[in-house]
Amino acid sequence: WAGRRLTMYLKPYLRKYPNGSWLGSHCDSEGEDDYGPLPGSSFDSDYSKCPMLIEYAANIYLNDNYEGGELIFNNLRHSLKPKAGQLILFPSGIEYKHEVSQITDGDRYSVVAFLTTEKLAILHSKITEVSNNL
């Protein structure tokens, strides 16, 4: 990540996982099917905030007084139970496909933010410009 200047992609927001909820396996920036990743599948020239522009996800965990709710990175075969006050920052591509296991007691709270680079935002605008002129 050295040398990359990150900028806010979407404003941070509060994410609540109530008791019984979970988040299925996904990556934040690109799609996937049974054959593997689909780079560019989330590109949308009409939407300046399309998921393809997400380069990093940042999660700040606000509490840890719940059961379940582990953050699981599928491809890395790694999971962790975030602690209150912990920041977890990771790339948003298919290599960091992840999920949140079911909350079995209590509610899980975090603040989520997505980051990008100016270079990727410029690339999106140039591709959009070209596609609109076809």
mmCIF file of N, CA and C in Angstrom:
data_model
loop_
_atom_site.group_PDB
_atom_site.id
_atom_site.type_symbol
_atom_site.label_atom_id
_atom_site.label_comp_id
_atom_site.label_asym_id
_atom_site.label_seq_id
_atom_site.Cartn_x
_atom_site.Cartn_y
_atom_site.Cartn_z
ATOM 1 N N TRP A 1 0.811 -1.184 0.000
ATOM 2 C CA TRP A 1 0.000 0.000 0.000
ATOM 3 C C TRP A 1 0.855 1.248 0.000
ATOM 4 N N ALA A 2 2.135 1.055 0.099
ATOM 5 C CA ALA A 2 3.043 2.190 0.169
ATOM 6 C C ALA A 2 2.866 3.079 -1.053
ATOM 7 N N GLY A 3 2.839 4.359 -0.828
ATOM 8 C CA GLY A 3 2.760 5.310 -1.913
ATOM 9 C C GLY A 3 1.357 5.588 -2.414
ATOM 10 N N ARG A 4 0.360 4.886 -1.928
ATOM 11 C CA ARG A 4 -1.012 5.138 -2.374
ATOM 12 C C ARG A 4 -1.655 6.190 -1.488
ATOM 13 N N ARG A 5 -2.261 7.164 -2.117
ATOM 14 C CA ARG A 5 -2.992 8.192 -1.379
ATOM 15 C C ARG A 5 -4.462 7.814 -1.422
ATOM 16 N N LEU A 6 -4.984 7.417 -0.280
ATOM 17 C CA LEU A 6 -6.369 6.982 -0.206
ATOM 18 C C LEU A 6 -7.294 8.158 0.053
ATOM 19 N N THR A 7 -8.489 8.055 -0.487
ATOM 20 C CA THR A 7 -9.503 9.063 -0.276
ATOM 21 C C THR A 7 -10.810 8.352 0.057
ATOM 22 N N MET A 8 -11.693 9.038 0.746
ATOM 23 C CA MET A 8 -12.969 8.459 1.127
ATOM 24 C C MET A 8 -13.798 8.212 -0.121
ATOM 25 N N TYR A 9 -14.315 7.032 -0.253
ATOM 26 C CA TYR A 9 -15.150 6.659 -1.399
ATOM 27 C C TYR A 9 -16.620 6.888 -1.073
ATOM 28 N N LEU A 10 -17.046 6.416 0.075
ATOM 29 C CA LEU A 10 -18.390 6.665 0.594
ATOM 30 C C LEU A 10 -18.253 7.161 2.019
ATOM 31 N N LYS A 11 -19.156 8.004 2.455
ATOM 32 C CA LYS A 11 -19.108 8.479 3.831
ATOM 33 C C LYS A 11 -19.236 7.285 4.776
ATOM 34 N N PRO A 12 -18.490 7.288 5.876
ATOM 35 C CA PRO A 12 -18.615 6.198 6.856
ATOM 36 C C PRO A 12 -20.055 6.104 7.369
ATOM 37 N N TYR A 13 -20.473 4.900 7.668
ATOM 38 C CA TYR A 13 -21.827 4.709 8.181
ATOM 39 C C TYR A 13 -21.822 3.649 9.277
ATOM 40 N N LEU A 14 -22.828 3.718 10.119
ATOM 41 C CA LEU A 14 -22.978 2.767 11.213
ATOM 42 C C LEU A 14 -23.642 1.505 10.686
ATOM 43 N N ARG A 15 -23.047 0.370 11.023
ATOM 44 C CA ARG A 15 -23.607 -0.921 10.609
ATOM 45 C C ARG A 15 -23.995 -1.700 11.860
ATOM 46 N N LYS A 16 -25.257 -2.053 11.970
ATOM 47 C CA LYS A 16 -25.735 -2.845 13.107
ATOM 48 C C LYS A 16 -26.103 -4.245 12.611
ATOM 49 N N TYR A 17 -25.562 -5.237 13.283
ATOM 50 C CA TYR A 17 -25.956 -6.617 13.050
ATOM 51 C C TYR A 17 -26.751 -7.063 14.275
ATOM 52 N N PRO A 18 -28.077 -7.118 14.173
ATOM 53 C CA PRO A 18 -28.853 -7.562 15.324
ATOM 54 C C PRO A 18 -28.732 -9.070 15.540
ATOM 55 N N ASN A 19 -29.094 -9.494 16.728
ATOM 56 C CA ASN A 19 -29.077 -10.911 17.075
ATOM 57 C C ASN A 19 -29.770 -11.723 15.969
ATOM 58 N N GLY A 20 -29.117 -12.783 15.517
ATOM 59 C CA GLY A 20 -29.668 -13.644 14.473
ATOM 60 C C GLY A 20 -29.232 -13.289 13.060
ATOM 61 N N SER A 21 -28.617 -12.127 12.871
ATOM 62 C CA SER A 21 -28.221 -11.707 11.524
ATOM 63 C C SER A 21 -26.812 -12.184 11.180
ATOM 64 N N TRP A 22 -26.475 -12.116 9.906
ATOM 65 C CA TRP A 22 -25.154 -12.447 9.395
ATOM 66 C C TRP A 22 -24.997 -11.751 8.048
ATOM 67 N N LEU A 23 -23.799 -11.818 7.489
ATOM 68 C CA LEU A 23 -23.544 -11.273 6.158
ATOM 69 C C LEU A 23 -22.855 -12.354 5.357
ATOM 70 N N GLY A 24 -23.432 -12.714 4.230
ATOM 71 C CA GLY A 24 -22.890 -13.784 3.400
ATOM 72 C C GLY A 24 -21.567 -13.434 2.752
ATOM 73 N N SER A 25 -20.930 -14.440 2.228
ATOM 74 C CA SER A 25 -19.619 -14.313 1.615
ATOM 75 C C SER A 25 -19.661 -13.374 0.405
ATOM 76 N N HIS A 26 -18.728 -12.423 0.370
ATOM 77 C CA HIS A 26 -18.695 -11.436 -0.714
ATOM 78 C C HIS A 26 -17.344 -10.732 -0.741
ATOM 79 N N CYS A 27 -17.098 -10.027 -1.814
ATOM 80 C CA CYS A 27 -16.003 -9.058 -1.848
ATOM 81 C C CYS A 27 -16.650 -7.727 -2.205
ATOM 82 N N ASP A 28 -16.055 -6.655 -1.785
ATOM 83 C CA ASP A 28 -16.709 -5.357 -1.898
ATOM 84 C C ASP A 28 -16.596 -4.715 -3.278
ATOM 85 N N SER A 29 -15.623 -5.134 -4.095
ATOM 86 C CA SER A 29 -15.397 -4.380 -5.329
ATOM 87 C C SER A 29 -15.670 -5.126 -6.623
ATOM 88 N N GLU A 30 -15.815 -6.427 -6.598
ATOM 89 C CA GLU A 30 -16.031 -7.128 -7.865
ATOM 90 C C GLU A 30 -16.938 -8.323 -7.665
ATOM 91 N N GLY A 31 -17.555 -8.735 -8.734
ATOM 92 C CA GLY A 31 -18.451 -9.871 -8.674
ATOM 93 C C GLY A 31 -17.712 -11.191 -8.809
ATOM 94 N N GLU A 32 -18.470 -12.275 -8.700
ATOM 95 C CA GLU A 32 -17.897 -13.613 -8.801
ATOM 96 C C GLU A 32 -19.017 -14.568 -9.193
ATOM 97 N N ASP A 33 -18.664 -15.581 -9.961
ATOM 98 C CA ASP A 33 -19.621 -16.650 -10.237
ATOM 99 C C ASP A 33 -18.944 -17.985 -9.959
ATOM 100 N N ASP A 34 -19.546 -19.082 -10.402
ATOM 101 C CA ASP A 34 -18.999 -20.414 -10.113
ATOM 102 C C ASP A 34 -17.618 -20.645 -10.714
ATOM 103 N N TYR A 35 -17.221 -19.825 -11.675
ATOM 104 C CA TYR A 35 -15.945 -20.010 -12.353
ATOM 105 C C TYR A 35 -14.846 -19.092 -11.817
ATOM 106 N N GLY A 36 -15.194 -18.198 -10.918
ATOM 107 C CA GLY A 36 -14.187 -17.315 -10.343
ATOM 108 C C GLY A 36 -14.580 -15.858 -10.401
ATOM 109 N N PRO A 37 -13.594 -14.970 -10.184
ATOM 110 C CA PRO A 37 -13.881 -13.535 -10.129
ATOM 111 C C PRO A 37 -14.301 -12.983 -11.482
ATOM 112 N N LEU A 38 -15.100 -11.937 -11.441
ATOM 113 C CA LEU A 38 -15.563 -11.252 -12.648
ATOM 114 C C LEU A 38 -15.119 -9.793 -12.591
ATOM 115 N N PRO A 39 -13.822 -9.536 -12.805
ATOM 116 C CA PRO A 39 -13.345 -8.152 -12.739
ATOM 117 C C PRO A 39 -14.120 -7.271 -13.707
ATOM 118 N N GLY A 40 -14.499 -6.136 -13.241
ATOM 119 C CA GLY A 40 -15.237 -5.199 -14.086
ATOM 120 C C GLY A 40 -16.735 -5.421 -14.095
ATOM 121 N N SER A 41 -17.223 -6.500 -13.490
ATOM 122 C CA SER A 41 -18.664 -6.761 -13.534
ATOM 123 C C SER A 41 -19.459 -5.723 -12.773
ATOM 124 N N SER A 42 -18.825 -5.042 -11.845
ATOM 125 C CA SER A 42 -19.548 -4.033 -11.068
ATOM 126 C C SER A 42 -19.374 -2.632 -11.654
ATOM 127 N N PHE A 43 -18.747 -2.526 -12.839
ATOM 128 C CA PHE A 43 -18.573 -1.216 -13.462
ATOM 129 C C PHE A 43 -19.916 -0.675 -13.931
ATOM 130 N N ASP A 44 -20.165 0.573 -13.669
ATOM 131 C CA ASP A 44 -21.384 1.236 -14.099
ATOM 132 C C ASP A 44 -21.024 2.660 -14.490
ATOM 133 N N SER A 45 -21.075 2.942 -15.772
ATOM 134 C CA SER A 45 -20.673 4.265 -16.247
ATOM 135 C C SER A 45 -21.656 5.348 -15.815
ATOM 136 N N ASP A 46 -22.874 4.962 -15.430
ATOM 137 C CA ASP A 46 -23.863 5.940 -14.998
ATOM 138 C C ASP A 46 -23.809 6.230 -13.505
ATOM 139 N N TYR A 47 -22.931 5.533 -12.797
ATOM 140 C CA TYR A 47 -22.893 5.684 -11.342
ATOM 141 C C TYR A 47 -21.459 5.946 -10.908
ATOM 142 N N SER A 48 -21.183 7.172 -10.475
ATOM 143 C CA SER A 48 -19.811 7.546 -10.114
ATOM 144 C C SER A 48 -19.333 6.857 -8.846
ATOM 145 N N LYS A 49 -20.227 6.194 -8.135
ATOM 146 C CA LYS A 49 -19.849 5.491 -6.910
ATOM 147 C C LYS A 49 -20.022 3.978 -7.088
ATOM 148 N N CYS A 50 -19.766 3.465 -8.282
ATOM 149 C CA CYS A 50 -19.946 2.038 -8.506
ATOM 150 C C CYS A 50 -18.934 1.234 -7.679
ATOM 151 N N PRO A 51 -19.302 0.025 -7.248
ATOM 152 C CA PRO A 51 -18.441 -0.777 -6.372
ATOM 153 C C PRO A 51 -17.051 -1.051 -6.918
ATOM 154 N N MET A 52 -16.883 -1.029 -8.229
ATOM 155 C CA MET A 52 -15.572 -1.291 -8.815
ATOM 156 C C MET A 52 -14.511 -0.324 -8.283
ATOM 157 N N LEU A 53 -14.937 0.843 -7.830
ATOM 158 C CA LEU A 53 -13.992 1.860 -7.368
ATOM 159 C C LEU A 53 -13.519 1.635 -5.931
ATOM 160 N N ILE A 54 -14.126 0.710 -5.225
ATOM 161 C CA ILE A 54 -13.718 0.465 -3.849
ATOM 162 C C ILE A 54 -12.383 -0.277 -3.865
ATOM 163 N N GLU A 55 -11.357 0.302 -3.266
ATOM 164 C CA GLU A 55 -10.057 -0.375 -3.197
ATOM 165 C C GLU A 55 -9.796 -0.980 -1.826
ATOM 166 N N TYR A 56 -10.320 -0.350 -0.781
ATOM 167 C CA TYR A 56 -10.082 -0.831 0.579
ATOM 168 C C TYR A 56 -11.353 -0.670 1.409
ATOM 169 N N ALA A 57 -11.540 -1.577 2.332
ATOM 170 C CA ALA A 57 -12.626 -1.489 3.306
ATOM 171 C C ALA A 57 -12.003 -1.238 4.673
ATOM 172 N N ALA A 58 -12.623 -0.366 5.438
ATOM 173 C CA ALA A 58 -12.165 -0.070 6.794
ATOM 174 C C ALA A 58 -13.343 -0.266 7.742
ATOM 175 N N ASN A 59 -13.142 -1.058 8.759
ATOM 176 C CA ASN A 59 -14.175 -1.317 9.757
ATOM 177 C C ASN A 59 -13.625 -0.975 11.134
ATOM 178 N N ILE A 60 -14.348 -0.143 11.854
ATOM 179 C CA ILE A 60 -14.009 0.156 13.240
ATOM 180 C C ILE A 60 -15.110 -0.479 14.091
ATOM 181 N N TYR A 61 -14.709 -1.349 14.975
ATOM 182 C CA TYR A 61 -15.667 -2.107 15.781
ATOM 183 C C TYR A 61 -15.953 -1.362 17.071
ATOM 184 N N LEU A 62 -17.231 -1.159 17.354
ATOM 185 C CA LEU A 62 -17.642 -0.333 18.479
ATOM 186 C C LEU A 62 -17.907 -1.123 19.749
ATOM 187 N N ASN A 63 -18.161 -2.408 19.614
ATOM 188 C CA ASN A 63 -18.435 -3.218 20.799
ATOM 189 C C ASN A 63 -17.965 -4.654 20.571
ATOM 190 N N ASP A 64 -17.849 -5.402 21.651
ATOM 191 C CA ASP A 64 -17.524 -6.822 21.537
ATOM 192 C C ASP A 64 -18.340 -7.645 22.536
ATOM 193 N N ASN A 65 -19.442 -7.058 23.031
ATOM 194 C CA ASN A 65 -20.294 -7.764 23.982
ATOM 195 C C ASN A 65 -21.438 -8.484 23.256
ATOM 196 N N TYR A 66 -21.077 -9.343 22.343
ATOM 197 C CA TYR A 66 -22.011 -10.162 21.574
ATOM 198 C C TYR A 66 -21.340 -11.517 21.338
ATOM 199 N N GLU A 67 -22.132 -12.487 20.941
ATOM 200 C CA GLU A 67 -21.600 -13.811 20.611
ATOM 201 C C GLU A 67 -21.752 -14.032 19.117
ATOM 202 N N GLY A 68 -20.824 -14.783 18.527
ATOM 203 C CA GLY A 68 -20.817 -14.976 17.079
ATOM 204 C C GLY A 68 -20.221 -13.745 16.428
ATOM 205 N N GLY A 69 -20.595 -13.484 15.170
ATOM 206 C CA GLY A 69 -20.171 -12.272 14.491
ATOM 207 C C GLY A 69 -18.709 -12.217 14.108
ATOM 208 N N GLU A 70 -18.064 -13.395 13.950
ATOM 209 C CA GLU A 70 -16.660 -13.402 13.535
ATOM 210 C C GLU A 70 -16.539 -12.901 12.097
ATOM 211 N N LEU A 71 -15.458 -12.214 11.822
ATOM 212 C CA LEU A 71 -15.110 -11.794 10.465
ATOM 213 C C LEU A 71 -14.280 -12.918 9.866
ATOM 214 N N ILE A 72 -14.772 -13.488 8.773
ATOM 215 C CA ILE A 72 -14.135 -14.659 8.179
ATOM 216 C C ILE A 72 -13.638 -14.295 6.784
ATOM 217 N N PHE A 73 -12.339 -14.473 6.550
ATOM 218 C CA PHE A 73 -11.752 -14.275 5.227
ATOM 219 C C PHE A 73 -11.631 -15.650 4.576
ATOM 220 N N ASN A 74 -12.537 -15.936 3.642
ATOM 221 C CA ASN A 74 -12.660 -17.258 3.049
ATOM 222 C C ASN A 74 -11.383 -17.755 2.388
ATOM 223 N N ASN A 75 -10.830 -16.975 1.482
ATOM 224 C CA ASN A 75 -9.664 -17.422 0.712
ATOM 225 C C ASN A 75 -8.402 -17.516 1.559
ATOM 226 N N LEU A 76 -8.358 -16.798 2.650
ATOM 227 C CA LEU A 76 -7.181 -16.814 3.523
ATOM 228 C C LEU A 76 -7.304 -17.870 4.625
ATOM 229 N N ARG A 77 -8.490 -18.460 4.713
ATOM 230 C CA ARG A 77 -8.768 -19.442 5.771
ATOM 231 C C ARG A 77 -8.427 -18.870 7.145
ATOM 232 N N HIS A 78 -8.948 -17.658 7.375
ATOM 233 C CA HIS A 78 -8.665 -16.960 8.637
ATOM 234 C C HIS A 78 -9.943 -16.295 9.136
ATOM 235 N N SER A 79 -10.165 -16.365 10.425
ATOM 236 C CA SER A 79 -11.290 -15.654 11.014
ATOM 237 C C SER A 79 -10.835 -14.988 12.305
ATOM 238 N N LEU A 80 -11.570 -13.954 12.704
ATOM 239 C CA LEU A 80 -11.239 -13.278 13.948
ATOM 240 C C LEU A 80 -12.492 -12.669 14.544
ATOM 241 N N LYS A 81 -12.469 -12.543 15.837
ATOM 242 C CA LYS A 81 -13.554 -11.877 16.570
ATOM 243 C C LYS A 81 -13.043 -10.482 16.905
ATOM 244 N N PRO A 82 -13.545 -9.451 16.203
ATOM 245 C CA PRO A 82 -13.056 -8.093 16.441
ATOM 246 C C PRO A 82 -13.317 -7.629 17.875
ATOM 247 N N LYS A 83 -12.393 -6.846 18.383
ATOM 248 C CA LYS A 83 -12.515 -6.260 19.720
ATOM 249 C C LYS A 83 -13.004 -4.820 19.602
ATOM 250 N N ALA A 84 -13.674 -4.341 20.620
ATOM 251 C CA ALA A 84 -14.146 -2.956 20.634
ATOM 252 C C ALA A 84 -12.970 -2.009 20.436
ATOM 253 N N GLY A 85 -13.118 -1.038 19.532
ATOM 254 C CA GLY A 85 -12.069 -0.067 19.258
ATOM 255 C C GLY A 85 -11.083 -0.504 18.192
ATOM 256 N N GLN A 86 -11.192 -1.724 17.709
ATOM 257 C CA GLN A 86 -10.248 -2.254 16.719
ATOM 258 C C GLN A 86 -10.613 -1.754 15.318
ATOM 259 N N LEU A 87 -9.585 -1.394 14.557
ATOM 260 C CA LEU A 87 -9.739 -1.019 13.151
ATOM 261 C C LEU A 87 -9.176 -2.146 12.312
ATOM 262 N N ILE A 88 -9.959 -2.602 11.355
ATOM 263 C CA ILE A 88 -9.476 -3.604 10.401
ATOM 264 C C ILE A 88 -9.613 -2.996 9.014
ATOM 265 N N LEU A 89 -8.489 -2.883 8.311
ATOM 266 C CA LEU A 89 -8.416 -2.310 6.973
ATOM 267 C C LEU A 89 -7.900 -3.391 6.043
ATOM 268 N N PHE A 90 -8.596 -3.634 4.925
ATOM 269 C CA PHE A 90 -8.154 -4.675 4.001
ATOM 270 C C PHE A 90 -8.570 -4.333 2.573
ATOM 271 N N PRO A 91 -7.820 -4.853 1.579
ATOM 272 C CA PRO A 91 -8.181 -4.641 0.184
ATOM 273 C C PRO A 91 -9.546 -5.251 -0.114
ATOM 274 N N SER A 92 -10.243 -4.693 -1.088
ATOM 275 C CA SER A 92 -11.631 -5.076 -1.314
ATOM 276 C C SER A 92 -11.830 -6.049 -2.469
ATOM 277 N N GLY A 93 -10.751 -6.563 -3.055
ATOM 278 C CA GLY A 93 -10.872 -7.487 -4.174
ATOM 279 C C GLY A 93 -11.190 -8.909 -3.745
ATOM 280 N N ILE A 94 -11.301 -9.771 -4.721
ATOM 281 C CA ILE A 94 -11.714 -11.153 -4.506
ATOM 282 C C ILE A 94 -10.759 -11.917 -3.584
ATOM 283 N N GLU A 95 -9.503 -11.494 -3.526
ATOM 284 C CA GLU A 95 -8.538 -12.173 -2.656
ATOM 285 C C GLU A 95 -8.949 -12.062 -1.191
ATOM 286 N N TYR A 96 -9.713 -11.016 -0.864
ATOM 287 C CA TYR A 96 -10.147 -10.774 0.506
ATOM 288 C C TYR A 96 -11.655 -10.966 0.658
ATOM 289 N N LYS A 97 -12.172 -11.964 -0.061
ATOM 290 C CA LYS A 97 -13.576 -12.333 0.075
ATOM 291 C C LYS A 97 -13.829 -12.631 1.552
ATOM 292 N N HIS A 98 -14.955 -12.159 2.078
ATOM 293 C CA HIS A 98 -15.195 -12.268 3.512
ATOM 294 C C HIS A 98 -16.681 -12.404 3.821
ATOM 295 N N GLU A 99 -16.955 -12.749 5.062
ATOM 296 C CA GLU A 99 -18.322 -12.851 5.544
ATOM 297 C C GLU A 99 -18.325 -12.583 7.043
ATOM 298 N N VAL A 100 -19.522 -12.389 7.587
ATOM 299 C CA VAL A 100 -19.700 -12.233 9.028
ATOM 300 C C VAL A 100 -20.585 -13.386 9.478
ATOM 301 N N SER A 101 -20.081 -14.164 10.447
ATOM 302 C CA SER A 101 -20.871 -15.301 10.938
ATOM 303 C C SER A 101 -22.080 -14.797 11.723
ATOM 304 N N GLN A 102 -23.041 -15.670 11.906
ATOM 305 C CA GLN A 102 -24.294 -15.304 12.562
ATOM 306 C C GLN A 102 -24.069 -14.808 13.993
ATOM 307 N N ILE A 103 -24.759 -13.734 14.328
ATOM 308 C CA ILE A 103 -24.751 -13.217 15.697
ATOM 309 C C ILE A 103 -25.698 -14.113 16.495
ATOM 310 N N THR A 104 -25.200 -14.715 17.561
ATOM 311 C CA THR A 104 -26.024 -15.636 18.336
ATOM 312 C C THR A 104 -26.517 -15.038 19.651
ATOM 313 N N ASP A 105 -25.953 -13.898 20.058
ATOM 314 C CA ASP A 105 -26.419 -13.220 21.263
ATOM 315 C C ASP A 105 -25.937 -11.780 21.238
ATOM 316 N N GLY A 106 -26.831 -10.831 21.459
ATOM 317 C CA GLY A 106 -26.465 -9.423 21.472
ATOM 318 C C GLY A 106 -26.515 -8.810 20.078
ATOM 319 N N ASP A 107 -26.061 -7.583 19.970
ATOM 320 C CA ASP A 107 -25.992 -6.847 18.708
ATOM 321 C C ASP A 107 -24.552 -6.417 18.466
ATOM 322 N N ARG A 108 -24.121 -6.480 17.220
ATOM 323 C CA ARG A 108 -22.752 -6.111 16.832
ATOM 324 C C ARG A 108 -22.810 -4.780 16.104
ATOM 325 N N TYR A 109 -21.969 -3.814 16.498
ATOM 326 C CA TYR A 109 -21.939 -2.488 15.887
ATOM 327 C C TYR A 109 -20.552 -2.187 15.336
ATOM 328 N N SER A 110 -20.533 -1.599 14.145
ATOM 329 C CA SER A 110 -19.266 -1.148 13.572
ATOM 330 C C SER A 110 -19.528 0.079 12.711
ATOM 331 N N VAL A 111 -18.467 0.821 12.459
ATOM 332 C CA VAL A 111 -18.508 1.920 11.499
ATOM 333 C C VAL A 111 -17.729 1.436 10.283
ATOM 334 N N VAL A 112 -18.370 1.518 9.130
ATOM 335 C CA VAL A 112 -17.789 1.002 7.896
ATOM 336 C C VAL A 112 -17.480 2.170 6.964
ATOM 337 N N ALA A 113 -16.320 2.109 6.339
ATOM 338 C CA ALA A 113 -15.952 3.107 5.330
ATOM 339 C C ALA A 113 -15.262 2.395 4.181
ATOM 340 N N PHE A 114 -15.443 2.920 2.993
ATOM 341 C CA PHE A 114 -14.761 2.382 1.822
ATOM 342 C C PHE A 114 -13.857 3.469 1.256
ATOM 343 N N LEU A 115 -12.662 3.051 0.840
ATOM 344 C CA LEU A 115 -11.644 3.982 0.372
ATOM 345 C C LEU A 115 -11.254 3.650 -1.062
ATOM 346 N N THR A 116 -10.803 4.653 -1.775
ATOM 347 C CA THR A 116 -10.320 4.464 -3.138
ATOM 348 C C THR A 116 -9.092 5.349 -3.331
ATOM 349 N N THR A 117 -8.555 5.329 -4.528
ATOM 350 C CA THR A 117 -7.450 6.224 -4.866
ATOM 351 C C THR A 117 -7.911 7.171 -5.971
ATOM 352 N N GLU A 118 -7.284 8.313 -6.018
ATOM 353 C CA GLU A 118 -7.632 9.286 -7.047
ATOM 354 C C GLU A 118 -7.419 8.689 -8.438
ATOM 355 N N LYS A 119 -6.381 7.880 -8.572
ATOM 356 C CA LYS A 119 -6.067 7.269 -9.863
ATOM 357 C C LYS A 119 -7.239 6.421 -10.372
ATOM 358 N N LEU A 120 -7.851 5.643 -9.499
ATOM 359 C CA LEU A 120 -8.960 4.792 -9.903
ATOM 360 C C LEU A 120 -10.196 5.628 -10.240
ATOM 361 N N ALA A 121 -10.435 6.691 -9.494
ATOM 362 C CA ALA A 121 -11.563 7.571 -9.784
ATOM 363 C C ALA A 121 -11.387 8.238 -11.153
ATOM 364 N N ILE A 122 -10.176 8.641 -11.475
ATOM 365 C CA ILE A 122 -9.891 9.246 -12.783
ATOM 366 C C ILE A 122 -10.094 8.213 -13.886
ATOM 367 N N LEU A 123 -9.645 6.984 -13.653
ATOM 368 C CA LEU A 123 -9.829 5.914 -14.635
ATOM 369 C C LEU A 123 -11.318 5.688 -14.900
ATOM 370 N N HIS A 124 -12.127 5.673 -13.869
ATOM 371 C CA HIS A 124 -13.571 5.496 -14.046
ATOM 372 C C HIS A 124 -14.150 6.603 -14.917
ATOM 373 N N SER A 125 -13.754 7.840 -14.645
ATOM 374 C CA SER A 125 -14.302 8.947 -15.429
ATOM 375 C C SER A 125 -13.865 8.876 -16.895
ATOM 376 N N LYS A 126 -12.632 8.432 -17.148
ATOM 377 C CA LYS A 126 -12.150 8.311 -18.529
ATOM 378 C C LYS A 126 -12.878 7.179 -19.261
ATOM 379 N N ILE A 127 -13.063 6.039 -18.602
ATOM 380 C CA ILE A 127 -13.801 4.931 -19.226
ATOM 381 C C ILE A 127 -15.237 5.369 -19.512
ATOM 382 N N THR A 128 -15.835 6.087 -18.579
ATOM 383 C CA THR A 128 -17.187 6.580 -18.759
ATOM 384 C C THR A 128 -17.264 7.511 -19.959
ATOM 385 N N GLU A 129 -16.298 8.395 -20.063
ATOM 386 C CA GLU A 129 -16.245 9.344 -21.185
ATOM 387 C C GLU A 129 -16.163 8.601 -22.517
ATOM 388 N N VAL A 130 -15.283 7.603 -22.588
ATOM 389 C CA VAL A 130 -15.130 6.833 -23.827
ATOM 390 C C VAL A 130 -16.404 6.063 -24.136
ATOM 391 N N SER A 131 -16.995 5.396 -23.132
ATOM 392 C CA SER A 131 -18.180 4.588 -23.381
ATOM 393 C C SER A 131 -19.362 5.452 -23.797
ATOM 394 N N ASN A 132 -19.429 6.677 -23.288
ATOM 395 C CA ASN A 132 -20.528 7.577 -23.673
ATOM 396 C C ASN A 132 -20.364 8.116 -25.084
ATOM 397 N N ASN A 133 -19.146 8.075 -25.617
ATOM 398 C CA ASN A 133 -18.896 8.578 -26.969
ATOM 399 C C ASN A 133 -18.931 7.490 -28.041
ATOM 400 N N LEU A 134 -19.229 6.269 -27.648
ATOM 401 C CA LEU A 134 -19.298 5.166 -28.624
ATOM 402 C C LEU A 134 -20.582 5.189 -29.405
#
